[in-house]
Every structure is written in structure tokens, then in C-alpha cells.
Amino acid sequence: MATTDLSARPARRLGAPVSKRVLPGFGLSLGISLFFVSLVLLLPISGLVIRAGGMGWEQFWFVISDPRVVASYKVTALAALAASLFNCVFGLLMAWVLVRYDFPGKRLLDAIMDLPFALPTAVAGITLATLFAENGWYGQWLAKIGIEVAYTPLGIVVAMAFTSVPFVVRTVQPVLEELAPEDEEAAVSLGASDWTVFRRILFPVLWPAVVTGGALSFARSLGEYGAVIFIAGNSPYVSEVISLMIFVRLEEYDFPAASAIAAVVMGVSLLLLLFINVWQGRYLKRLHGG
Amino acid sequence: MATPRHRRVGDSPLVRRSLIGLAVVFTVLLLFMPLALIFVEALSEGWAVYVGNILDEYTLHAIGLTLFVALLTVPLNMVFGVFLAWLVTRFRFPGRKVLITLIDIPFAVSPVVAGLLYLLLYGGNGWVGQWLGQYDIQLMFSWPGIVMVTVFVTCPFVARELIPLMQQQGSEEEEAGVVLGASGWQLFRRITLPNIRWALLYGVILTNARAVGEFGAVSVVSGNIRGETNTLPLHVELLYQDYNAVGAFAASSLLAGIALITLAVKAIVEWRQSRL
């Protein structure tokens, strides 16, 4: 970092922004980008903020603290947490295996990791519901040991875990690939056990990426709708997720309530997004010797 | 790829085999089996029924509408993505980081919330919706609404694929082009486009996959009118709730096919880039 700063200094004195604009298209690309972002993203979002803001605090609070809605916050948050924890472990395992080992079929395994992003959520939803139904491929075996997944909160966890599989794998993979082997090899040659080296040397480097991936997976799971509703059973107070609650209010033509709940959900998502961005910026800096 | 001379963590055959075994078993259970189930269920009553399900009048209409929506959405987001990536990787200006964060919003926002945002603004009671209503223009519960929310949901993909690549490539080649007197369009077509074409292709394919498969946002603004505003994912839901699981999986198999093409393109693009 220090060397690039030095070499950049003379240029900056001449005015880096100006010298950067040797390239054409600043005005055009700025204009198109701002127009698009304002029209597609900011205008609708400000519409929601104004709608929810115009309700008055008391009515807003009344709507968002309705017991059925509160139950759906809890179900959604707990299921998203469980799904993200599963994905942290599974994602770390997959990233490790895909980076460290060579074996037949590795390319296929790597490629299929992205399936949950490419497969429409409604398709994932009916597929998981069928797999875990009482007479389904998985459901019939699980029923024998007394585990019910379909139409229970556990089904919500399964759907959320499925749709957010790629996040941790894809954030940990590049970090593992770039990891310098010296420390690890030194520790191993000095006789430390694999587990000790992993815990003391590898994990401290990997965990920020695991957290980033986990947070992305959590954010995605909080908003998941398509995959969840088919397997959740959707019974009030038990297995309704928050996105479904918004939908329910909409179908009752209760627009203010839908807007208020949506404002809460969007606020939480934006905070998470901000956290992820700040976190990622920090640990990338640390990784590259900030 | 020289073989490592030093032993590293997890090199012992036992650890190696058990970790690979565990990874394969989990991936098969979590990803391969669901994929297989879609096709097994779709074909469970034979080819004739499968073909009949696909050629069903409403399914064909849903396919048509879905392709139409993708055809409008994908080029729009491709153009936006290229301009945005050019802007944030080739110029420094105040607010650049904010802009990069802003385009991630559709990733973070629940699709149902995305649909609601548009319904509130353009629906019958919304500011814009009321004004358009005076001229008998209805955007929500018809195809324009579906296109609008699909644009919202899929707008980050192309830019997200291009930004890291263009950042890494730097702008030296393009600056040389300017010095040599190339126009903006020549610069883009001769230098930038060849450099980014594979990432752009993947971004477009991914945008298409999401545009074709969007469910939550579309279901808020569509009105689910069979044969009118029913996209393929909505049609899957409708068939499934009509207890026509085989039909639902037949329609799903088309969407799964698009997903598989997306994965294949990604694998090819990565293979291409790793050879550079």
C-alpha cells in the first residue's frame, strides 16, 4: 500500500481526478447511472419511507408490535440464524475441500454450489416440500425417527439453508486460495497437530470471511419468501415468516400495515448491508496489510 | 502446479478422505437430489404427459410472458450495468462508494418488500399510480409492473460481475487508446468489450436466470391472472396449489434447465479466465 501511495503522489498533485478523466464518458455514465439508481431504487424506497413515516408513531408501533407479527419476527430470525450457522460450517467444509484437494468430480461439485442462486425460489420451494413430505424421498426416512420437517419451522430452516448455500463457500474460497503457506508449513514441521494449526493459524485468517458469508446468508434468509412458503405450512404464530406477513397484510388490503412491517424489514436489511460493507472493507484492508 | 514439498494441514489420507467424503455426501443430499427430483417428478407419468403439460395453453402463455419480461429486462440492466461499472472503475468522484453500496440494495431487500415498493408508488393509491390512472394507464397487475419489479430485483448482477474485473484490469489500455485518438465507442468496442466479454456474458446469463425465476416480487404486483399476468414461476405455484404436482414439476423442469445452463456458462467463463 505504501509504495502505491508514493508513486501516486506526483500524479495527485497535478490533480488525480482530472488526469483520470482522460477517458471519455464520465458525464454520460454518471448521468445514466444516477438516473437509473434514482428511478429504479431511490424513488420507490423513499415512497415507502414516506408512507410509513406518515402513519404516526402510535399506529406504526401498534401495527409492528402485533403479536402475530412479533411471532413471525422470532420465527424468521431464529430460522435464519440456524440456517446461517449451518451454512458457516458447510461452507467452510466445501471451500476447504474445493481449494485444498484434487479429486475426480471436483469441477462438478464446484459448479453445482451455485445452483441455489440459479434455481428459481419457487422451484426450490416445491422441490424441498416434496422431498421432505411424509412420503417424500427424505421425509419417509425422517418420519421413522420421528423428525418432521415439512410444514414445521424446521422446514423454514431447510429452505433458508438451501437458498443461501453459496454465500459462505464463495467468500471463504478466495481467502483460502490466497493464503500463504509459510506459517502453516512451519507450524506443521515443528510438530504441531493439524487441529492446533487449524485453530491457531488458519482459523484466525479465515473467520472474518466466514462471518461475512454468514451475514450475507442471514440477510438473504431474513427476506426469503418463495422457497419458504411451500414448505413452512404457514400457520399463524408458529411458522409464518415475516415476508409472508407482509403478503398477508397486502391481501387484506391493509396497505399501511404492510408498509410499516416492510419498513421494519427493509431497515434491518439495510443495516445488515451496511454492516457487511464496513466489515468487509476492514478485513480486506487487514488482509492486504492495510 | 508443483506438488507441495511441505506437509500442510489436512494432508493425511484419513483426514483428506473423510473430508472429501463428507463434502460429497452433503452436496449430493442438499443439491443433487433436489435437482434430480424435479426431473423425476416431471417425468413420473411418462413423456406424453410431460409434453402435454408443457404444451398446455396456460403453460405456453406463462413461458411467453416470462421470455417477454426477460427480453425487456436483460438488455436494460446490461446497459445500466456496463455504464455503472465504467463509471465506478474508471473515475474517482465524491459519492462513488455510496453508489457502489446503493446498487447492492436489491440483494439485501426481501423480494416481497421490493414488490410492495412498486405497488405503493405505482398502484391505484400511489402518487404516480393515481396520476397515471387519470390517463387510464395501469402499470400494476399487468405486464409493465412485472417488468419494473424484475428490473429492480436483477439490476445489480451485471455491475457486480464487471466491477471487480474492471478494477483489476485497470485503465492503462484504454488510456493508450485515447492517446492514439480512439473515440469513446471505438474504445469500448475494441478494448473494453474484448476484455470483459466473458464476465459480461455471465452477468447477463445470471440476470436472465433471476429475471426468469423471480417469484416474490412478481407475485406482489402480478395479480396472478391465469393466461394474462402469470409468469412461469407463478404458474408453478398455481399448478402446485391445484394439486397438479406433475404439471408444476414439468414447468419447473424448464426453469431448472435454465439454471443448469447458467451454471454451465459460469463454469466455462471461469475456465476461460483461469487460462488467461
mmCIF file of N, CA and C in Angstrom, chain A residues 92-196:
data_model
loop_
_atom_site.group_PDB
_atom_site.id
_atom_site.type_symbol
_atom_site.label_atom_id
_atom_site.label_comp_id
_atom_site.label_asym_id
_atom_site.label_seq_id
_atom_site.Cartn_x
_atom_site.Cartn_y
_atom_site.Cartn_z
ATOM 1 N N LEU A 92 -17.570 -23.651 5.035
ATOM 2 C CA LEU A 92 -16.145 -23.769 5.354
ATOM 3 C C LEU A 92 -15.632 -25.130 4.871
ATOM 4 N N LEU A 93 -16.406 -26.167 5.143
ATOM 5 C CA LEU A 93 -16.024 -27.514 4.688
ATOM 6 C C LEU A 93 -15.885 -27.559 3.171
ATOM 7 N N MET A 94 -16.895 -27.015 2.454
ATOM 8 C CA MET A 94 -16.871 -27.066 0.990
ATOM 9 C C MET A 94 -15.714 -26.248 0.425
ATOM 10 N N ALA A 95 -15.505 -25.042 0.988
ATOM 11 C CA ALA A 95 -14.419 -24.198 0.489
ATOM 12 C C ALA A 95 -13.076 -24.915 0.694
ATOM 13 N N TRP A 96 -12.909 -25.516 1.856
ATOM 14 C CA TRP A 96 -11.671 -26.232 2.176
ATOM 15 C C TRP A 96 -11.432 -27.369 1.181
ATOM 16 N N VAL A 97 -12.458 -28.188 1.010
ATOM 17 C CA VAL A 97 -12.321 -29.358 0.138
ATOM 18 C C VAL A 97 -12.061 -28.930 -1.309
ATOM 19 N N LEU A 98 -12.764 -27.863 -1.751
ATOM 20 C CA LEU A 98 -12.620 -27.442 -3.150
ATOM 21 C C LEU A 98 -11.266 -26.772 -3.405
ATOM 22 N N VAL A 99 -10.679 -26.123 -2.380
ATOM 23 C CA VAL A 99 -9.396 -25.448 -2.587
ATOM 24 C C VAL A 99 -8.221 -26.389 -2.324
ATOM 25 N N ARG A 100 -8.308 -27.209 -1.287
ATOM 26 C CA ARG A 100 -7.141 -27.946 -0.839
ATOM 27 C C ARG A 100 -6.937 -29.298 -1.523
ATOM 28 N N TYR A 101 -8.001 -29.913 -1.987
ATOM 29 C CA TYR A 101 -7.845 -31.278 -2.500
ATOM 30 C C TYR A 101 -8.176 -31.361 -3.986
ATOM 31 N N ASP A 102 -7.555 -32.368 -4.629
ATOM 32 C CA ASP A 102 -7.927 -32.677 -6.005
ATOM 33 C C ASP A 102 -8.567 -34.048 -6.025
ATOM 34 N N PHE A 103 -9.683 -34.161 -6.670
ATOM 35 C CA PHE A 103 -10.340 -35.472 -6.741
ATOM 36 C C PHE A 103 -11.275 -35.467 -7.937
ATOM 37 N N PRO A 104 -11.600 -36.653 -8.449
ATOM 38 C CA PRO A 104 -12.486 -36.677 -9.615
ATOM 39 C C PRO A 104 -13.851 -36.090 -9.264
ATOM 40 N N GLY A 105 -14.398 -35.298 -10.158
ATOM 41 C CA GLY A 105 -15.720 -34.728 -9.915
ATOM 42 C C GLY A 105 -15.675 -33.389 -9.186
ATOM 43 N N LYS A 106 -14.466 -32.888 -8.926
ATOM 44 C CA LYS A 106 -14.349 -31.640 -8.174
ATOM 45 C C LYS A 106 -14.980 -30.464 -8.911
ATOM 46 N N ARG A 107 -14.748 -30.417 -10.230
ATOM 47 C CA ARG A 107 -15.320 -29.323 -11.030
ATOM 48 C C ARG A 107 -16.839 -29.300 -10.955
ATOM 49 N N LEU A 108 -17.417 -30.490 -11.015
ATOM 50 C CA LEU A 108 -18.872 -30.616 -10.957
ATOM 51 C C LEU A 108 -19.386 -30.127 -9.602
ATOM 52 N N LEU A 109 -18.671 -30.532 -8.554
ATOM 53 C CA LEU A 109 -19.053 -30.143 -7.198
ATOM 54 C C LEU A 109 -18.988 -28.622 -7.053
ATOM 55 N N ASP A 110 -17.917 -28.047 -7.610
ATOM 56 C CA ASP A 110 -17.727 -26.602 -7.558
ATOM 57 C C ASP A 110 -18.861 -25.891 -8.303
ATOM 58 N N ALA A 111 -19.191 -26.410 -9.486
ATOM 59 C CA ALA A 111 -20.216 -25.763 -10.309
ATOM 60 C C ALA A 111 -21.590 -25.831 -9.656
ATOM 61 N N ILE A 112 -21.912 -26.976 -9.040
ATOM 62 C CA ILE A 112 -23.263 -27.161 -8.511
ATOM 63 C C ILE A 112 -23.498 -26.295 -7.264
ATOM 64 N N MET A 113 -22.410 -25.811 -6.638
ATOM 65 C CA MET A 113 -22.546 -24.962 -5.448
ATOM 66 C C MET A 113 -23.439 -23.749 -5.708
ATOM 67 N N ASP A 114 -23.431 -23.251 -6.947
ATOM 68 C CA ASP A 114 -24.209 -22.055 -7.263
ATOM 69 C C ASP A 114 -25.658 -22.342 -7.631
ATOM 70 N N LEU A 115 -26.021 -23.624 -7.615
ATOM 71 C CA LEU A 115 -27.390 -23.969 -8.006
ATOM 72 C C LEU A 115 -28.459 -23.144 -7.279
ATOM 73 N N PRO A 116 -28.343 -22.980 -5.956
ATOM 74 C CA PRO A 116 -29.410 -22.234 -5.271
ATOM 75 C C PRO A 116 -29.585 -20.798 -5.764
ATOM 76 N N PHE A 117 -28.537 -20.180 -6.319
ATOM 77 C CA PHE A 117 -28.696 -18.834 -6.873
ATOM 78 C C PHE A 117 -29.367 -18.871 -8.237
ATOM 79 N N ALA A 118 -29.136 -19.947 -8.975
ATOM 80 C CA ALA A 118 -29.639 -20.022 -10.342
ATOM 81 C C ALA A 118 -31.049 -20.597 -10.405
ATOM 82 N N LEU A 119 -31.402 -21.394 -9.417
ATOM 83 C CA LEU A 119 -32.715 -22.047 -9.432
ATOM 84 C C LEU A 119 -33.767 -21.102 -8.853
ATOM 85 N N PRO A 120 -34.872 -20.890 -9.577
ATOM 86 C CA PRO A 120 -35.914 -20.015 -9.033
ATOM 87 C C PRO A 120 -36.400 -20.510 -7.664
ATOM 88 N N THR A 121 -36.676 -19.537 -6.778
ATOM 89 C CA THR A 121 -37.010 -19.931 -5.410
ATOM 90 C C THR A 121 -38.298 -20.748 -5.328
ATOM 91 N N ALA A 122 -39.251 -20.479 -6.206
ATOM 92 C CA ALA A 122 -40.493 -21.241 -6.160
ATOM 93 C C ALA A 122 -40.224 -22.705 -6.494
ATOM 94 N N VAL A 123 -39.321 -22.926 -7.442
ATOM 95 C CA VAL A 123 -38.961 -24.297 -7.803
ATOM 96 C C VAL A 123 -38.263 -24.976 -6.626
ATOM 97 N N ALA A 124 -37.347 -24.262 -5.991
ATOM 98 C CA ALA A 124 -36.681 -24.803 -4.800
ATOM 99 C C ALA A 124 -37.724 -25.141 -3.745
ATOM 100 N N GLY A 125 -38.700 -24.265 -3.587
ATOM 101 C CA GLY A 125 -39.733 -24.462 -2.573
ATOM 102 C C GLY A 125 -40.531 -25.729 -2.783
ATOM 103 N N ILE A 126 -41.071 -25.932 -3.996
ATOM 104 C CA ILE A 126 -41.903 -27.130 -4.176
ATOM 105 C C ILE A 126 -41.033 -28.390 -4.157
ATOM 106 N N THR A 127 -39.772 -28.261 -4.586
ATOM 107 C CA THR A 127 -38.881 -29.421 -4.577
ATOM 108 C C THR A 127 -38.571 -29.858 -3.150
ATOM 109 N N LEU A 128 -38.215 -28.906 -2.305
ATOM 110 C CA LEU A 128 -37.907 -29.247 -0.914
ATOM 111 C C LEU A 128 -39.154 -29.769 -0.199
ATOM 112 N N ALA A 129 -40.294 -29.151 -0.473
ATOM 113 C CA ALA A 129 -41.526 -29.605 0.165
ATOM 114 C C ALA A 129 -41.822 -31.056 -0.221
ATOM 115 N N THR A 130 -41.566 -31.405 -1.491
ATOM 116 C CA THR A 130 -41.823 -32.771 -1.947
ATOM 117 C C THR A 130 -40.818 -33.753 -1.340
ATOM 118 N N LEU A 131 -39.543 -33.332 -1.279
ATOM 119 C CA LEU A 131 -38.510 -34.196 -0.698
ATOM 120 C C LEU A 131 -38.813 -34.528 0.758
ATOM 121 N N PHE A 132 -39.259 -33.520 1.493
ATOM 122 C CA PHE A 132 -39.410 -33.697 2.932
ATOM 123 C C PHE A 132 -40.853 -34.027 3.347
ATOM 124 N N ALA A 133 -41.747 -34.162 2.380
ATOM 125 C CA ALA A 133 -43.121 -34.532 2.723
ATOM 126 C C ALA A 133 -43.117 -35.943 3.309
ATOM 127 N N GLU A 134 -44.203 -36.290 3.986
ATOM 128 C CA GLU A 134 -44.298 -37.575 4.689
ATOM 129 C C GLU A 134 -43.887 -38.775 3.840
ATOM 130 N N ASN A 135 -44.282 -38.739 2.551
ATOM 131 C CA ASN A 135 -43.950 -39.870 1.684
ATOM 132 C C ASN A 135 -42.813 -39.525 0.722
ATOM 133 N N GLY A 136 -42.121 -38.425 0.985
ATOM 134 C CA GLY A 136 -41.043 -37.992 0.098
ATOM 135 C C GLY A 136 -39.766 -38.784 0.293
ATOM 136 N N TRP A 137 -38.787 -38.539 -0.596
ATOM 137 C CA TRP A 137 -37.522 -39.273 -0.543
ATOM 138 C C TRP A 137 -36.854 -39.169 0.830
ATOM 139 N N TYR A 138 -36.871 -37.986 1.409
ATOM 140 C CA TYR A 138 -36.234 -37.810 2.723
ATOM 141 C C TYR A 138 -37.251 -37.967 3.856
ATOM 142 N N GLY A 139 -38.444 -37.429 3.601
ATOM 143 C CA GLY A 139 -39.462 -37.392 4.652
ATOM 144 C C GLY A 139 -39.791 -38.765 5.217
ATOM 145 N N GLN A 140 -39.855 -39.789 4.351
ATOM 146 C CA GLN A 140 -40.240 -41.116 4.853
ATOM 147 C C GLN A 140 -39.198 -41.690 5.810
ATOM 148 N N TRP A 141 -37.932 -41.369 5.559
ATOM 149 C CA TRP A 141 -36.888 -41.860 6.481
ATOM 150 C C TRP A 141 -36.878 -41.067 7.771
ATOM 151 N N LEU A 142 -37.034 -39.752 7.634
ATOM 152 C CA LEU A 142 -37.034 -38.910 8.826
ATOM 153 C C LEU A 142 -38.239 -39.211 9.711
ATOM 154 N N ALA A 143 -39.364 -39.573 9.062
ATOM 155 C CA ALA A 143 -40.567 -39.887 9.833
ATOM 156 C C ALA A 143 -40.319 -41.086 10.748
ATOM 157 N N LYS A 144 -39.497 -42.044 10.288
ATOM 158 C CA LYS A 144 -39.223 -43.242 11.089
ATOM 159 C C LYS A 144 -38.496 -42.915 12.381
ATOM 160 N N ILE A 145 -37.669 -41.862 12.337
ATOM 161 C CA ILE A 145 -37.009 -41.480 13.592
ATOM 162 C C ILE A 145 -37.712 -40.285 14.240
ATOM 163 N N GLY A 146 -38.932 -40.049 13.783
ATOM 164 C CA GLY A 146 -39.772 -39.070 14.476
ATOM 165 C C GLY A 146 -39.454 -37.615 14.202
ATOM 166 N N ILE A 147 -38.763 -37.332 13.083
ATOM 167 C CA ILE A 147 -38.478 -35.930 12.761
ATOM 168 C C ILE A 147 -39.402 -35.464 11.644
ATOM 169 N N GLU A 148 -40.131 -34.392 11.902
ATOM 170 C CA GLU A 148 -40.980 -33.811 10.868
ATOM 171 C C GLU A 148 -40.348 -32.522 10.392
ATOM 172 N N VAL A 149 -40.185 -32.399 9.091
ATOM 173 C CA VAL A 149 -39.563 -31.191 8.555
ATOM 174 C C VAL A 149 -40.584 -30.347 7.802
ATOM 175 N N ALA A 150 -41.275 -31.002 6.850
ATOM 176 C CA ALA A 150 -42.236 -30.256 6.041
ATOM 177 C C ALA A 150 -43.369 -29.732 6.921
ATOM 178 N N TYR A 151 -43.774 -28.518 6.658
ATOM 179 C CA TYR A 151 -44.875 -27.856 7.357
ATOM 180 C C TYR A 151 -44.588 -27.637 8.837
ATOM 181 N N THR A 152 -43.308 -27.500 9.196
ATOM 182 C CA THR A 152 -42.931 -27.116 10.552
ATOM 183 C C THR A 152 -41.857 -26.029 10.423
ATOM 184 N N PRO A 153 -41.520 -25.370 11.557
ATOM 185 C CA PRO A 153 -40.447 -24.366 11.482
ATOM 186 C C PRO A 153 -39.122 -24.946 10.977
ATOM 187 N N LEU A 154 -38.899 -26.242 11.211
ATOM 188 C CA LEU A 154 -37.680 -26.865 10.715
ATOM 189 C C LEU A 154 -37.602 -26.789 9.187
ATOM 190 N N GLY A 155 -38.765 -26.880 8.546
ATOM 191 C CA GLY A 155 -38.825 -26.748 7.093
ATOM 192 C C GLY A 155 -38.339 -25.374 6.635
ATOM 193 N N ILE A 156 -38.656 -24.359 7.432
ATOM 194 C CA ILE A 156 -38.206 -22.999 7.095
ATOM 195 C C ILE A 156 -36.684 -22.950 7.108
ATOM 196 N N VAL A 157 -36.088 -23.597 8.136
ATOM 197 C CA VAL A 157 -34.622 -23.621 8.233
ATOM 198 C C VAL A 157 -34.036 -24.309 7.000
ATOM 199 N N VAL A 158 -34.622 -25.437 6.607
ATOM 200 C CA VAL A 158 -34.117 -26.174 5.445
ATOM 201 C C VAL A 158 -34.172 -25.294 4.199
ATOM 202 N N ALA A 159 -35.304 -24.623 3.977
ATOM 203 C CA ALA A 159 -35.450 -23.785 2.784
ATOM 204 C C ALA A 159 -34.446 -22.640 2.795
ATOM 205 N N MET A 160 -34.280 -21.990 3.944
ATOM 206 C CA MET A 160 -33.334 -20.879 4.037
ATOM 207 C C MET A 160 -31.904 -21.362 3.843
ATOM 208 N N ALA A 161 -31.581 -22.507 4.440
ATOM 209 C CA ALA A 161 -30.220 -23.048 4.301
ATOM 210 C C ALA A 161 -29.941 -23.351 2.837
ATOM 211 N N PHE A 162 -30.926 -23.945 2.150
ATOM 212 C CA PHE A 162 -30.726 -24.276 0.741
ATOM 213 C C PHE A 162 -30.472 -23.026 -0.092
ATOM 214 N N THR A 163 -31.325 -22.012 0.059
ATOM 215 C CA THR A 163 -31.215 -20.856 -0.833
ATOM 216 C C THR A 163 -29.957 -20.034 -0.576
ATOM 217 N N SER A 164 -29.325 -20.192 0.603
ATOM 218 C CA SER A 164 -28.139 -19.369 0.842
ATOM 219 C C SER A 164 -26.853 -20.182 0.935
ATOM 220 N N VAL A 165 -26.863 -21.384 0.407
ATOM 221 C CA VAL A 165 -25.653 -22.222 0.402
ATOM 222 C C VAL A 165 -24.417 -21.510 -0.176
ATOM 223 N N PRO A 166 -24.512 -20.816 -1.324
ATOM 224 C CA PRO A 166 -23.268 -20.343 -1.951
ATOM 225 C C PRO A 166 -22.516 -19.255 -1.193
ATOM 226 N N PHE A 167 -23.191 -18.507 -0.310
ATOM 227 C CA PHE A 167 -22.540 -17.326 0.269
ATOM 228 C C PHE A 167 -21.217 -17.624 0.978
ATOM 229 N N VAL A 168 -21.241 -18.533 1.962
ATOM 230 C CA VAL A 168 -20.021 -18.784 2.732
ATOM 231 C C VAL A 168 -18.966 -19.446 1.851
ATOM 232 N N VAL A 169 -19.379 -20.421 1.031
ATOM 233 C CA VAL A 169 -18.414 -21.087 0.145
ATOM 234 C C VAL A 169 -17.675 -20.051 -0.687
ATOM 235 N N ARG A 170 -18.421 -19.149 -1.293
ATOM 236 C CA ARG A 170 -17.811 -18.210 -2.232
ATOM 237 C C ARG A 170 -17.061 -17.067 -1.564
ATOM 238 N N THR A 171 -17.292 -16.801 -0.290
ATOM 239 C CA THR A 171 -16.467 -15.780 0.364
ATOM 240 C C THR A 171 -15.198 -16.395 0.962
ATOM 241 N N VAL A 172 -15.270 -17.648 1.394
ATOM 242 C CA VAL A 172 -14.092 -18.266 2.022
ATOM 243 C C VAL A 172 -13.109 -18.774 0.965
ATOM 244 N N GLN A 173 -13.641 -19.274 -0.140
ATOM 245 C CA GLN A 173 -12.800 -19.850 -1.203
ATOM 246 C C GLN A 173 -11.620 -18.956 -1.629
ATOM 247 N N PRO A 174 -11.855 -17.687 -2.005
ATOM 248 C CA PRO A 174 -10.721 -16.862 -2.440
ATOM 249 C C PRO A 174 -9.700 -16.628 -1.326
ATOM 250 N N VAL A 175 -10.155 -16.514 -0.081
ATOM 251 C CA VAL A 175 -9.230 -16.282 1.027
ATOM 252 C C VAL A 175 -8.329 -17.499 1.203
ATOM 253 N N LEU A 176 -8.911 -18.680 1.123
ATOM 254 C CA LEU A 176 -8.122 -19.909 1.253
ATOM 255 C C LEU A 176 -7.118 -20.035 0.112
ATOM 256 N N GLU A 177 -7.549 -19.625 -1.084
ATOM 257 C CA GLU A 177 -6.667 -19.729 -2.241
ATOM 258 C C GLU A 177 -5.453 -18.826 -2.114
ATOM 259 N N GLU A 178 -5.649 -17.642 -1.516
ATOM 260 C CA GLU A 178 -4.561 -16.675 -1.437
ATOM 261 C C GLU A 178 -3.677 -16.861 -0.215
ATOM 262 N N LEU A 179 -4.071 -17.767 0.659
ATOM 263 C CA LEU A 179 -3.359 -17.963 1.915
ATOM 264 C C LEU A 179 -1.910 -18.380 1.666
ATOM 265 N N ALA A 180 -0.957 -17.628 2.249
ATOM 266 C CA ALA A 180 0.448 -18.015 2.093
ATOM 267 C C ALA A 180 0.726 -19.223 2.978
ATOM 268 N N PRO A 181 1.461 -20.220 2.439
ATOM 269 C CA PRO A 181 1.610 -21.482 3.165
ATOM 270 C C PRO A 181 2.694 -21.468 4.253
ATOM 271 N N GLU A 182 3.505 -20.386 4.353
ATOM 272 C CA GLU A 182 4.697 -20.458 5.212
ATOM 273 C C GLU A 182 4.387 -20.768 6.675
ATOM 274 N N ASP A 183 3.510 -19.954 7.271
ATOM 275 C CA ASP A 183 3.228 -20.140 8.700
ATOM 276 C C ASP A 183 2.739 -21.544 8.975
ATOM 277 N N GLU A 184 1.823 -21.953 8.099
ATOM 278 C CA GLU A 184 1.192 -23.251 8.285
ATOM 279 C C GLU A 184 2.242 -24.358 8.209
ATOM 280 N N GLU A 185 3.102 -24.280 7.175
ATOM 281 C CA GLU A 185 4.113 -25.319 6.990
ATOM 282 C C GLU A 185 5.130 -25.320 8.124
ATOM 283 N N ALA A 186 5.485 -24.119 8.577
ATOM 284 C CA ALA A 186 6.425 -24.034 9.701
ATOM 285 C C ALA A 186 5.840 -24.710 10.928
ATOM 286 N N ALA A 187 4.572 -24.390 11.215
ATOM 287 C CA ALA A 187 3.936 -24.954 12.403
ATOM 288 C C ALA A 187 3.845 -26.477 12.305
ATOM 289 N N VAL A 188 3.493 -26.959 11.113
ATOM 290 C CA VAL A 188 3.364 -28.406 10.941
ATOM 291 C C VAL A 188 4.730 -29.072 11.111
ATOM 292 N N SER A 189 5.772 -28.452 10.533
ATOM 293 C CA SER A 189 7.084 -29.085 10.601
ATOM 294 C C SER A 189 7.660 -29.014 12.017
ATOM 295 N N LEU A 190 7.163 -28.067 12.821
ATOM 296 C CA LEU A 190 7.606 -28.009 14.210
ATOM 297 C C LEU A 190 6.846 -28.994 15.084
ATOM 298 N N GLY A 191 5.950 -29.739 14.453
ATOM 299 C CA GLY A 191 5.306 -30.824 15.184
ATOM 300 C C GLY A 191 3.937 -30.504 15.758
ATOM 301 N N ALA A 192 3.356 -29.354 15.413
ATOM 302 C CA ALA A 192 2.012 -29.063 15.910
ATOM 303 C C ALA A 192 1.004 -29.969 15.200
ATOM 304 N N SER A 193 -0.029 -30.347 15.930
ATOM 305 C CA SER A 193 -1.032 -31.222 15.309
ATOM 306 C C SER A 193 -1.858 -30.408 14.311
ATOM 307 N N ASP A 194 -2.482 -31.102 13.375
ATOM 308 C CA ASP A 194 -3.312 -30.437 12.372
ATOM 309 C C ASP A 194 -4.361 -29.545 13.020
ATOM 310 N N TRP A 195 -4.976 -30.084 14.040
ATOM 311 C CA TRP A 195 -6.067 -29.351 14.681
ATOM 312 C C TRP A 195 -5.553 -28.062 15.313
ATOM 313 N N THR A 196 -4.386 -28.145 15.963
ATOM 314 C CA THR A 196 -3.794 -26.957 16.582
ATOM 315 C C THR A 196 -3.460 -25.912 15.524
#
